[in-house]
CSV table of N, CA and C in Angstrom, one decimal:
chain,number,residue,atom,x,y,z
A,134,UNK,N,6.8,13.7,-10.5
A,134,UNK,CA,6.0,12.5,-10.4
A,134,UNK,C,6.9,11.3,-10.1
A,135,UNK,N,6.9,11.0,-8.8
A,135,UNK,CA,7.8,9.9,-8.3
A,135,UNK,C,7.0,8.8,-7.6
A,136,UNK,N,5.9,9.2,-7.0
A,136,UNK,CA,5.0,8.3,-6.2
A,136,UNK,C,3.6,8.4,-6.7
A,137,UNK,N,3.2,7.5,-7.6
A,137,UNK,CA,2.0,7.6,-8.4
A,137,UNK,C,1.0,6.5,-7.9
A,138,UNK,N,-0.2,7.0,-7.5
A,138,UNK,CA,-1.3,6.1,-7.1
A,138,UNK,C,-2.4,6.1,-8.2
A,139,UNK,N,-2.8,4.9,-8.6
A,139,UNK,CA,-3.8,4.8,-9.6
A,139,UNK,C,-5.0,4.1,-9.0
A,140,UNK,N,-6.2,4.8,-9.0
A,140,UNK,CA,-7.4,4.3,-8.4
A,140,UNK,C,-8.5,4.2,-9.5
A,141,UNK,N,-9.5,3.5,-9.3
A,141,UNK,CA,-10.6,3.4,-10.2
A,141,UNK,C,-11.4,2.1,-10.0
A,142,UNK,N,-12.5,2.0,-10.7
A,142,UNK,CA,-13.3,0.8,-10.6
A,142,UNK,C,-12.6,-0.4,-11.2
A,143,UNK,N,-13.1,-1.6,-10.9
A,143,UNK,CA,-12.6,-2.8,-11.5
A,143,UNK,C,-12.7,-2.7,-13.0
A,144,UNK,N,-11.7,-3.3,-13.7
A,144,UNK,CA,-11.7,-3.4,-15.1
A,144,UNK,C,-11.6,-2.0,-15.8
A,145,UNK,N,-11.2,-1.0,-15.1
A,145,UNK,CA,-11.1,0.3,-15.8
A,145,UNK,C,-9.7,0.5,-16.5
A,146,UNK,N,-8.8,-0.4,-16.2
A,146,UNK,CA,-7.5,-0.3,-16.9
A,146,UNK,C,-6.4,0.2,-16.0
A,147,UNK,N,-6.5,0.0,-14.7
A,147,UNK,CA,-5.5,0.5,-13.8
A,147,UNK,C,-4.2,-0.2,-14.0
A,148,UNK,N,-4.2,-1.5,-14.1
A,148,UNK,CA,-2.9,-2.2,-14.3
A,148,UNK,C,-2.3,-1.9,-15.7
A,149,UNK,N,-3.1,-1.8,-16.7
A,149,UNK,CA,-2.6,-1.4,-18.0
A,149,UNK,C,-1.9,0.0,-18.0
A,150,UNK,N,-2.6,0.9,-17.4
A,150,UNK,CA,-2.1,2.3,-17.2
A,150,UNK,C,-0.8,2.2,-16.4
A,151,UNK,N,-0.7,1.5,-15.3
A,151,UNK,CA,0.5,1.4,-14.5
A,151,UNK,C,1.7,0.9,-15.3
A,152,UNK,N,1.4,-0.1,-16.1
A,152,UNK,CA,2.5,-0.7,-17.0
A,152,UNK,C,3.0,0.3,-18.0
A,153,UNK,N,2.1,1.0,-18.6
A,153,UNK,CA,2.4,2.1,-19.6
A,153,UNK,C,3.2,3.2,-18.9
A,154,UNK,N,2.7,3.6,-17.8
A,154,UNK,CA,3.4,4.7,-17.1
A,154,UNK,C,4.8,4.3,-16.6
A,155,UNK,N,4.9,3.0,-16.2
A,155,UNK,CA,6.2,2.5,-15.8
A,155,UNK,C,7.2,2.5,-16.9
A,156,UNK,N,6.7,2.1,-18.1
A,156,UNK,CA,7.6,2.2,-19.3
A,156,UNK,C,8.0,3.6,-19.6
A,157,UNK,N,7.1,4.6,-19.5
A,157,UNK,CA,7.4,5.9,-19.8
A,157,UNK,C,8.3,6.6,-18.8
A,158,UNK,N,8.2,6.3,-17.5
A,158,UNK,CA,8.9,7.0,-16.5
A,158,UNK,C,10.0,6.2,-15.8
A,159,UNK,N,10.1,4.9,-16.1
A,159,UNK,CA,11.1,4.0,-15.5
A,159,UNK,C,10.8,3.9,-14.0
A,160,UNK,N,9.6,4.2,-13.5
A,160,UNK,CA,9.3,4.0,-12.1
A,160,UNK,C,8.9,2.5,-11.9
A,161,UNK,N,9.2,1.9,-10.8
A,161,UNK,CA,8.8,0.5,-10.5
A,161,UNK,C,7.3,0.5,-10.3
A,162,UNK,N,6.7,-0.6,-10.8
A,162,UNK,CA,5.2,-0.8,-10.7
A,162,UNK,C,4.9,-1.9,-9.7
A,163,UNK,N,3.9,-1.5,-8.8
A,163,UNK,CA,3.4,-2.5,-7.9
A,163,UNK,C,1.9,-2.7,-8.1
A,164,UNK,N,1.6,-3.9,-8.5
A,164,UNK,CA,0.2,-4.2,-8.7
A,164,UNK,C,-0.4,-4.8,-7.4
A,165,UNK,N,-1.3,-4.1,-6.8
A,165,UNK,CA,-1.8,-4.4,-5.5
A,165,UNK,C,-2.5,-5.8,-5.5
A,166,UNK,N,-3.2,-6.1,-6.6
A,166,UNK,CA,-3.9,-7.4,-6.6
A,166,UNK,C,-3.0,-8.6,-6.4
A,167,UNK,N,-1.8,-8.4,-6.9
A,167,UNK,CA,-0.8,-9.5,-6.7
A,167,UNK,C,-0.2,-9.6,-5.3
A,168,UNK,N,-0.3,-8.5,-4.6
A,168,UNK,CA,0.3,-8.4,-3.2
A,168,UNK,C,-0.8,-8.7,-2.2
A,169,UNK,N,-2.0,-8.3,-2.4
A,169,UNK,CA,-3.1,-8.4,-1.5
A,169,UNK,C,-3.7,-9.7,-1.4
A,170,UNK,N,-4.1,-10.3,-2.5
A,170,UNK,CA,-4.8,-11.6,-2.5
A,170,UNK,C,-3.9,-12.8,-2.2
A,171,UNK,N,-4.3,-13.5,-1.2
A,171,UNK,CA,-3.6,-14.7,-0.8
A,171,UNK,C,-4.2,-15.9,-1.6
A,172,UNK,N,-3.5,-17.1,-1.6
A,172,UNK,CA,-4.0,-18.2,-2.4
A,172,UNK,C,-5.5,-18.5,-2.0
A,173,UNK,N,-6.2,-18.9,-3.1
A,173,UNK,CA,-7.7,-19.1,-2.9
A,173,UNK,C,-8.5,-17.8,-2.9
A,174,UNK,N,-7.8,-16.7,-3.4
A,174,UNK,CA,-8.5,-15.4,-3.4
A,174,UNK,C,-9.0,-15.0,-2.0
A,175,UNK,N,-8.2,-15.3,-1.0
A,175,UNK,CA,-8.5,-14.8,0.4
A,175,UNK,C,-7.8,-13.5,0.6
A,176,UNK,N,-8.6,-12.5,1.2
A,176,UNK,CA,-8.0,-11.2,1.4
A,176,UNK,C,-7.0,-11.2,2.6
A,177,UNK,N,-6.0,-10.4,2.5
A,177,UNK,CA,-5.0,-10.2,3.6
A,177,UNK,C,-5.8,-9.5,4.7
A,178,UNK,N,-5.6,-10.0,5.9
A,178,UNK,CA,-6.3,-9.3,7.1
A,178,UNK,C,-5.9,-7.8,7.1
A,179,UNK,N,-6.8,-7.0,7.5
A,179,UNK,CA,-6.7,-5.6,7.5
A,179,UNK,C,-5.4,-5.1,8.2
A,180,UNK,N,-5.2,-5.5,9.4
A,180,UNK,CA,-4.0,-5.0,10.1
A,180,UNK,C,-2.7,-5.3,9.4
A,181,UNK,N,-2.6,-6.5,8.8
A,181,UNK,CA,-1.4,-6.9,8.0
A,181,UNK,C,-1.4,-6.1,6.8
A,182,UNK,N,-2.5,-5.8,6.2
A,182,UNK,CA,-2.5,-5.1,4.9
A,182,UNK,C,-2.0,-3.6,5.1
A,183,UNK,N,-2.5,-3.0,6.2
A,183,UNK,CA,-2.0,-1.7,6.5
A,183,UNK,C,-0.5,-1.6,6.7
A,184,UNK,N,0.0,-2.6,7.5
A,184,UNK,CA,1.4,-2.7,7.7
A,184,UNK,C,2.2,-3.0,6.4
A,185,UNK,N,1.7,-3.8,5.6
A,185,UNK,CA,2.4,-4.2,4.3
A,185,UNK,C,2.4,-2.9,3.4
A,186,UNK,N,1.3,-2.2,3.3
A,186,UNK,CA,1.3,-1.0,2.5
A,186,UNK,C,2.3,0.0,2.9
A,187,UNK,N,2.4,0.2,4.2
A,187,UNK,CA,3.4,1.1,4.7
A,187,UNK,C,4.8,0.8,4.2
A,188,UNK,N,5.1,-0.5,4.2
A,188,UNK,CA,6.4,-0.9,3.7
A,188,UNK,C,6.6,-0.5,2.2
A,189,UNK,N,5.5,-0.7,1.5
A,189,UNK,CA,5.5,-0.4,0.0
A,189,UNK,C,5.7,1.1,-0.2
A,190,UNK,N,5.0,1.9,0.5
A,190,UNK,CA,5.1,3.3,0.2
A,190,UNK,C,6.3,4.0,0.8
A,191,UNK,N,7.0,3.3,1.7
A,191,UNK,CA,8.3,3.9,2.2
A,191,UNK,C,9.4,4.0,1.2
A,192,UNK,N,9.2,3.3,0.1
A,192,UNK,CA,10.2,3.4,-1.0
A,192,UNK,C,10.1,4.8,-1.6
A,193,UNK,N,11.2,5.2,-2.3
A,193,UNK,CA,11.3,6.6,-2.8
A,193,UNK,C,10.5,6.8,-4.1
A,194,UNK,N,10.4,5.7,-4.9
A,194,UNK,CA,9.7,5.9,-6.1
A,194,UNK,C,8.8,4.6,-6.4
A,195,UNK,N,7.6,4.9,-6.9
A,195,UNK,CA,6.7,3.8,-7.3
A,195,UNK,C,5.5,4.2,-8.0
A,196,UNK,N,4.9,3.3,-8.7
A,196,UNK,CA,3.6,3.4,-9.2
A,196,UNK,C,2.8,2.3,-8.6
A,197,UNK,N,1.8,2.6,-7.9
A,197,UNK,CA,0.9,1.5,-7.3
A,197,UNK,C,-0.4,1.6,-7.9
A,198,UNK,N,-0.9,0.5,-8.5
A,198,UNK,CA,-2.2,0.5,-9.1
A,198,UNK,C,-3.0,-0.5,-8.3
A,199,UNK,N,-4.2,-0.1,-8.1
A,199,UNK,CA,-5.2,-1.0,-7.4
A,199,UNK,C,-6.2,-0.3,-6.6
A,200,UNK,N,-7.3,-0.9,-6.5
A,200,UNK,CA,-8.4,-0.4,-5.8
A,200,UNK,C,-9.1,-1.7,-5.3
A,201,UNK,N,-9.0,-2.0,-4.0
A,201,UNK,CA,-9.5,-3.3,-3.5
A,201,UNK,C,-10.9,-3.1,-2.9
A,202,UNK,N,-11.6,-2.1,-3.3
A,202,UNK,CA,-13.0,-1.9,-2.9
A,202,UNK,C,-13.2,-2.0,-1.4
A,203,UNK,N,-14.1,-2.8,-0.9
A,203,UNK,CA,-14.4,-2.9,0.5
A,203,UNK,C,-13.3,-3.5,1.4
A,204,UNK,N,-12.3,-4.1,0.7
A,204,UNK,CA,-11.2,-4.7,1.5
A,204,UNK,C,-10.0,-3.7,1.7
A,205,UNK,N,-10.1,-2.6,1.0
A,205,UNK,CA,-8.9,-1.7,1.0
A,205,UNK,C,-8.8,-0.8,2.2
A,206,UNK,N,-7.6,-0.3,2.4
A,206,UNK,CA,-7.3,0.7,3.4
A,206,UNK,C,-6.3,1.6,2.7
A,207,UNK,N,-6.8,2.6,2.1
A,207,UNK,CA,-6.0,3.4,1.1
A,207,UNK,C,-5.2,4.6,1.7
A,208,UNK,N,-5.4,4.8,3.0
A,208,UNK,CA,-4.9,6.0,3.6
A,208,UNK,C,-3.3,6.1,3.5
A,209,UNK,N,-2.6,5.1,3.7
A,209,UNK,CA,-1.2,5.1,3.6
A,209,UNK,C,-0.7,5.4,2.2
A,210,UNK,N,-1.3,4.9,1.2
A,210,UNK,CA,-1.0,5.2,-0.1
A,210,UNK,C,-1.3,6.6,-0.5
A,211,UNK,N,-2.4,7.1,0.0
A,211,UNK,CA,-2.8,8.5,-0.3
A,211,UNK,C,-1.8,9.5,0.3
A,212,UNK,N,-1.4,9.2,1.6
A,212,UNK,CA,-0.5,10.1,2.3
A,212,UNK,C,0.9,10.2,1.6
A,213,UNK,N,1.3,9.1,1.0
A,213,UNK,CA,2.6,9.1,0.4
A,213,UNK,C,2.7,9.5,-1.1
A,214,UNK,N,1.5,9.5,-1.7
A,214,UNK,CA,1.5,9.8,-3.2
A,214,UNK,C,1.8,11.3,-3.5
A,215,UNK,N,2.5,11.5,-4.5
A,215,UNK,CA,2.6,12.9,-5.0
A,215,UNK,C,1.7,13.1,-6.2
A,216,UNK,N,1.3,12.0,-6.8
A,216,UNK,CA,0.4,12.1,-8.0
A,216,UNK,C,-0.7,11.0,-7.8
A,217,UNK,N,-1.9,11.4,-8.0
A,217,UNK,CA,-3.0,10.4,-8.0
A,217,UNK,C,-3.8,10.5,-9.3
A,218,UNK,N,-4.0,9.3,-9.9
A,218,UNK,CA,-4.8,9.2,-11.1
A,218,UNK,C,-6.0,8.4,-10.8
A,219,UNK,N,-7.2,9.0,-11.0
A,219,UNK,CA,-8.5,8.4,-10.8
A,219,UNK,C,-9.1,8.1,-12.1
A,220,UNK,N,-9.2,6.8,-12.5
A,220,UNK,CA,-9.9,6.4,-13.7
A,220,UNK,C,-11.4,6.4,-13.4
A,221,UNK,N,-12.1,7.4,-13.9
A,221,UNK,CA,-13.5,7.6,-13.5
A,221,UNK,C,-14.4,7.2,-14.7
A,222,UNK,N,-14.2,5.9,-15.1
A,222,UNK,CA,-14.9,5.4,-16.2
A,222,UNK,C,-16.3,4.9,-15.8
A,223,UNK,N,-17.2,4.9,-16.7
A,223,UNK,CA,-18.6,4.5,-16.4
A,223,UNK,C,-18.7,3.0,-16.2
A,224,UNK,N,-19.8,2.6,-15.5
A,224,UNK,CA,-20.0,1.2,-15.3
A,224,UNK,C,-20.0,0.3,-16.5
A,225,UNK,N,-20.7,0.7,-17.6
A,225,UNK,CA,-20.9,-0.1,-18.8
A,225,UNK,C,-19.6,-0.4,-19.4
A,226,UNK,N,-18.7,0.6,-19.5
A,226,UNK,CA,-17.3,0.3,-20.0
A,226,UNK,C,-16.6,-0.7,-19.2
A,227,UNK,N,-16.6,-0.5,-17.9
A,227,UNK,CA,-15.9,-1.5,-17.0
A,227,UNK,C,-16.5,-2.9,-17.0
A,228,UNK,N,-17.8,-2.9,-17.0
A,228,UNK,CA,-18.5,-4.2,-17.1
A,228,UNK,C,-18.1,-4.9,-18.4
A,229,UNK,N,-18.1,-4.2,-19.5
A,229,UNK,CA,-17.8,-4.9,-20.7
A,229,UNK,C,-16.4,-5.4,-20.7
A,230,UNK,N,-15.4,-4.6,-20.2
A,230,UNK,CA,-14.0,-5.1,-20.1
A,230,UNK,C,-13.9,-6.3,-19.1
A,231,UNK,N,-14.7,-6.2,-18.0
A,231,UNK,CA,-14.6,-7.4,-17.1
A,231,UNK,C,-15.1,-8.6,-17.7
A,232,UNK,N,-16.2,-8.5,-18.5
A,232,UNK,CA,-16.8,-9.7,-19.1
A,232,UNK,C,-15.8,-10.3,-20.2
A,233,UNK,N,-15.1,-9.4,-20.8
A,233,UNK,CA,-14.1,-9.9,-21.9
A,233,UNK,C,-12.9,-10.5,-21.3
A,234,UNK,N,-12.5,-10.1,-20.1
A,234,UNK,CA,-11.2,-10.5,-19.6
A,234,UNK,C,-11.3,-11.8,-18.8
A,235,UNK,N,-12.3,-12.0,-18.0
A,235,UNK,CA,-12.3,-13.2,-17.1
A,235,UNK,C,-13.7,-13.3,-16.4
A,236,UNK,N,-13.8,-14.4,-15.7
A,236,UNK,CA,-15.0,-14.6,-14.9
A,236,UNK,C,-14.6,-13.9,-13.5
A,237,UNK,N,-15.6,-13.2,-13.0
A,237,UNK,CA,-15.4,-12.5,-11.8
A,237,UNK,C,-16.4,-13.0,-10.7
A,238,UNK,N,-15.9,-12.9,-9.5
A,238,UNK,CA,-16.8,-13.3,-8.3
A,238,UNK,C,-17.9,-12.3,-8.1
A,239,UNK,N,-18.9,-12.7,-7.4
A,239,UNK,CA,-20.1,-11.9,-7.1
A,239,UNK,C,-19.7,-10.6,-6.4
A,240,UNK,N,-18.8,-10.7,-5.5
A,240,UNK,CA,-18.4,-9.5,-4.7
A,240,UNK,C,-17.8,-8.4,-5.6
A,241,UNK,N,-17.1,-8.9,-6.7
A,241,UNK,CA,-16.5,-7.9,-7.7
A,241,UNK,C,-17.7,-7.2,-8.4
A,242,UNK,N,-18.7,-7.9,-8.8
A,242,UNK,CA,-19.8,-7.3,-9.5
A,242,UNK,C,-20.6,-6.3,-8.6
A,243,UNK,N,-20.8,-6.7,-7.4
A,243,UNK,CA,-21.4,-5.8,-6.4
A,243,UNK,C,-20.6,-4.5,-6.3
A,244,UNK,N,-19.3,-4.6,-6.1
A,244,UNK,CA,-18.5,-3.5,-5.9
A,244,UNK,C,-18.5,-2.6,-7.2
A,245,UNK,N,-18.4,-3.2,-8.4
A,245,UNK,CA,-18.4,-2.4,-9.6
A,245,UNK,C,-19.8,-1.7,-9.8
A,246,UNK,N,-20.9,-2.4,-9.5
A,246,UNK,CA,-22.2,-1.8,-9.6
A,246,UNK,C,-22.3,-0.6,-8.6
A,247,UNK,N,-21.8,-0.7,-7.5
A,247,UNK,CA,-21.9,0.4,-6.4
A,247,UNK,C,-20.8,1.4,-6.5
A,248,UNK,N,-19.8,1.2,-7.4
A,248,UNK,CA,-18.6,2.0,-7.3
A,248,UNK,C,-18.9,3.5,-7.4
A,249,UNK,N,-19.7,4.0,-8.4
A,249,UNK,CA,-19.9,5.4,-8.6
A,249,UNK,C,-20.7,6.0,-7.4
A,250,UNK,N,-21.6,5.3,-6.8
A,250,UNK,CA,-22.4,5.8,-5.8
A,250,UNK,C,-21.7,5.7,-4.4
A,251,UNK,N,-20.9,4.7,-4.2
A,251,UNK,CA,-20.3,4.4,-2.9
A,251,UNK,C,-18.8,4.7,-2.8
A,252,UNK,N,-18.1,3.9,-3.6
A,252,UNK,CA,-16.6,3.9,-3.5
A,252,UNK,C,-16.0,5.2,-4.0
A,253,UNK,N,-16.5,5.7,-5.1
A,253,UNK,CA,-16.0,7.0,-5.7
A,253,UNK,C,-16.1,8.1,-4.7
A,254,UNK,N,-17.2,8.4,-4.1
A,254,UNK,CA,-17.3,9.5,-3.1
A,254,UNK,C,-16.4,9.3,-1.9
A,255,UNK,N,-16.2,8.1,-1.5
A,255,UNK,CA,-15.3,7.8,-0.4
A,255,UNK,C,-13.8,8.1,-0.8
A,256,UNK,N,-13.5,7.8,-2.0
A,256,UNK,CA,-12.1,8.1,-2.5
A,256,UNK,C,-11.9,9.6,-2.6
A,257,UNK,N,-12.9,10.3,-3.2
A,257,UNK,CA,-12.7,11.7,-3.3
A,257,UNK,C,-12.5,12.4,-1.9
A,258,UNK,N,-13.3,12.0,-1.0
A,258,UNK,CA,-13.2,12.5,0.4
A,258,UNK,C,-11.8,12.2,1.0
A,259,UNK,N,-11.4,10.9,0.8
A,259,UNK,CA,-10.1,10.5,1.3
A,259,UNK,C,-9.0,11.2,0.7
A,260,UNK,N,-9.1,11.5,-0.6
A,260,UNK,CA,-8.0,12.2,-1.3
A,260,UNK,C,-7.9,13.6,-0.7
A,261,UNK,N,-9.0,14.3,-0.5
A,261,UNK,CA,-9.0,15.6,0.1
A,261,UNK,C,-8.5,15.6,1.5
A,262,UNK,N,-8.8,14.6,2.2
A,262,UNK,CA,-8.4,14.5,3.6
A,262,UNK,C,-6.9,14.1,3.8
A,263,UNK,N,-6.4,13.1,3.0
A,263,UNK,CA,-5.1,12.6,3.2
A,263,UNK,C,-4.1,12.9,2.1
A,264,UNK,N,-4.5,13.5,1.0
A,264,UNK,CA,-3.6,13.7,-0.1
A,264,UNK,C,-3.8,15.1,-0.7
A,265,UNK,N,-4.1,16.1,0.1
A,265,UNK,CA,-4.3,17.4,-0.5
A,265,UNK,C,-3.0,18.0,-1.2
A,266,UNK,N,-1.9,17.4,-0.8
A,266,UNK,CA,-0.6,17.9,-1.5
A,266,UNK,C,-0.4,17.3,-2.8
A,267,UNK,N,-1.1,16.2,-3.1
A,267,UNK,CA,-0.8,15.4,-4.4
A,267,UNK,C,-1.5,16.1,-5.6
A,268,UNK,N,-0.9,15.9,-6.7
A,268,UNK,CA,-1.5,16.4,-8.0
A,268,UNK,C,-2.6,15.3,-8.4
A,269,UNK,N,-3.8,15.7,-8.6
A,269,UNK,CA,-4.9,14.8,-8.9
A,269,UNK,C,-5.3,14.9,-10.3
A,270,UNK,N,-5.4,13.8,-11.0
A,270,UNK,CA,-5.8,13.7,-12.4
A,270,UNK,C,-7.1,12.8,-12.4
A,271,UNK,N,-8.2,13.3,-12.7
A,271,UNK,CA,-9.4,12.6,-12.8
A,271,UNK,C,-9.7,12.4,-14.3
A,272,UNK,N,-9.6,11.1,-14.8
A,272,UNK,CA,-9.7,10.8,-16.2
A,272,UNK,C,-11.0,10.1,-16.5
A,273,UNK,N,-12.0,10.8,-17.1
A,273,UNK,CA,-13.4,10.3,-17.3
A,273,UNK,C,-13.6,9.3,-18.4
A,274,UNK,N,-12.6,9.2,-19.3
A,274,UNK,CA,-12.8,8.3,-20.4
A,274,UNK,C,-11.4,8.0,-21.1
A,275,UNK,N,-11.4,7.0,-22.0
A,275,UNK,CA,-10.1,6.6,-22.6
A,275,UNK,C,-9.4,7.7,-23.4
A,276,UNK,N,-10.2,8.7,-23.9
A,276,UNK,CA,-9.6,9.8,-24.7
A,276,UNK,C,-8.8,10.7,-23.7
A,277,UNK,N,-9.4,11.0,-22.5
A,277,UNK,CA,-8.7,11.7,-21.5
A,277,UNK,C,-7.4,11.0,-21.1
A,278,UNK,N,-7.5,9.7,-20.9
A,278,UNK,CA,-6.3,8.9,-20.6
A,278,UNK,C,-5.2,9.0,-21.6
A,279,UNK,N,-5.6,9.0,-22.9
A,279,UNK,CA,-4.6,9.1,-23.9
A,279,UNK,C,-4.0,10.5,-24.0
A,280,UNK,N,-4.8,11.5,-23.7
A,280,UNK,CA,-4.2,12.9,-23.6
A,280,UNK,C,-3.3,13.0,-22.5
A,281,UNK,N,-3.6,12.4,-21.3
A,281,UNK,CA,-2.7,12.4,-20.2
A,281,UNK,C,-1.4,11.7,-20.5
A,282,UNK,N,-1.4,10.6,-21.1
A,282,UNK,CA,-0.2,9.9,-21.5
A,282,UNK,C,0.6,10.6,-22.5
A,283,UNK,N,-0.1,11.3,-23.5
A,283,UNK,CA,0.7,12.1,-24.5
A,283,UNK,C,1.4,13.2,-23.8
A,284,UNK,N,0.8,13.8,-22.8
A,284,UNK,CA,1.4,14.9,-22.0
A,284,UNK,C,2.6,14.4,-21.3
A,285,UNK,N,2.5,13.2,-20.7
A,285,UNK,CA,3.7,12.6,-20.0
A,285,UNK,C,4.8,12.4,-21.0
A,286,UNK,N,4.5,11.9,-22.2
A,286,UNK,CA,5.5,11.7,-23.3
A,286,UNK,C,6.2,13.0,-23.6
A,287,UNK,N,5.4,14.0,-23.8
A,287,UNK,CA,5.9,15.4,-24.2
A,287,UNK,C,6.8,16.0,-23.1
A,288,UNK,N,6.5,15.7,-21.9
A,288,UNK,CA,7.2,16.4,-20.8
A,288,UNK,C,8.4,15.5,-20.2
A,289,UNK,N,8.5,14.3,-20.7
A,289,UNK,CA,9.6,13.4,-20.2
A,289,UNK,C,10.9,13.7,-20.9
């Protein structure tokens, strides 16, 4: 596990998981939200985003967390990943976390509401198409996440 990609709906805990994994594995963590969003919460233009991602994944080791919904172009990250973690948490859990952490824009809520029906199937298809070589971990709830982390601790 040297190139780890973490995907999932908004407020599912991708950044928290990335930080914990980074501590356990000593892999550098890249939080996509900090790289992608320009001042004023403007998205990076798609062609620039694809190019920037390629530079990120050209590194030998990393944990990249982030799912930018309709703004994303995940193919480069999928091709380069050896491990993919999909946080497959339900809407209510993520909505509760989002409400507790901050105010979100309307496009966030639309994405979160549509995630299971629209984004998740697209991710699953893209994983099969671009990352068939990667080890896939689909974690449906926080207990599964804790079991996964405990396994990492045991095998480190």
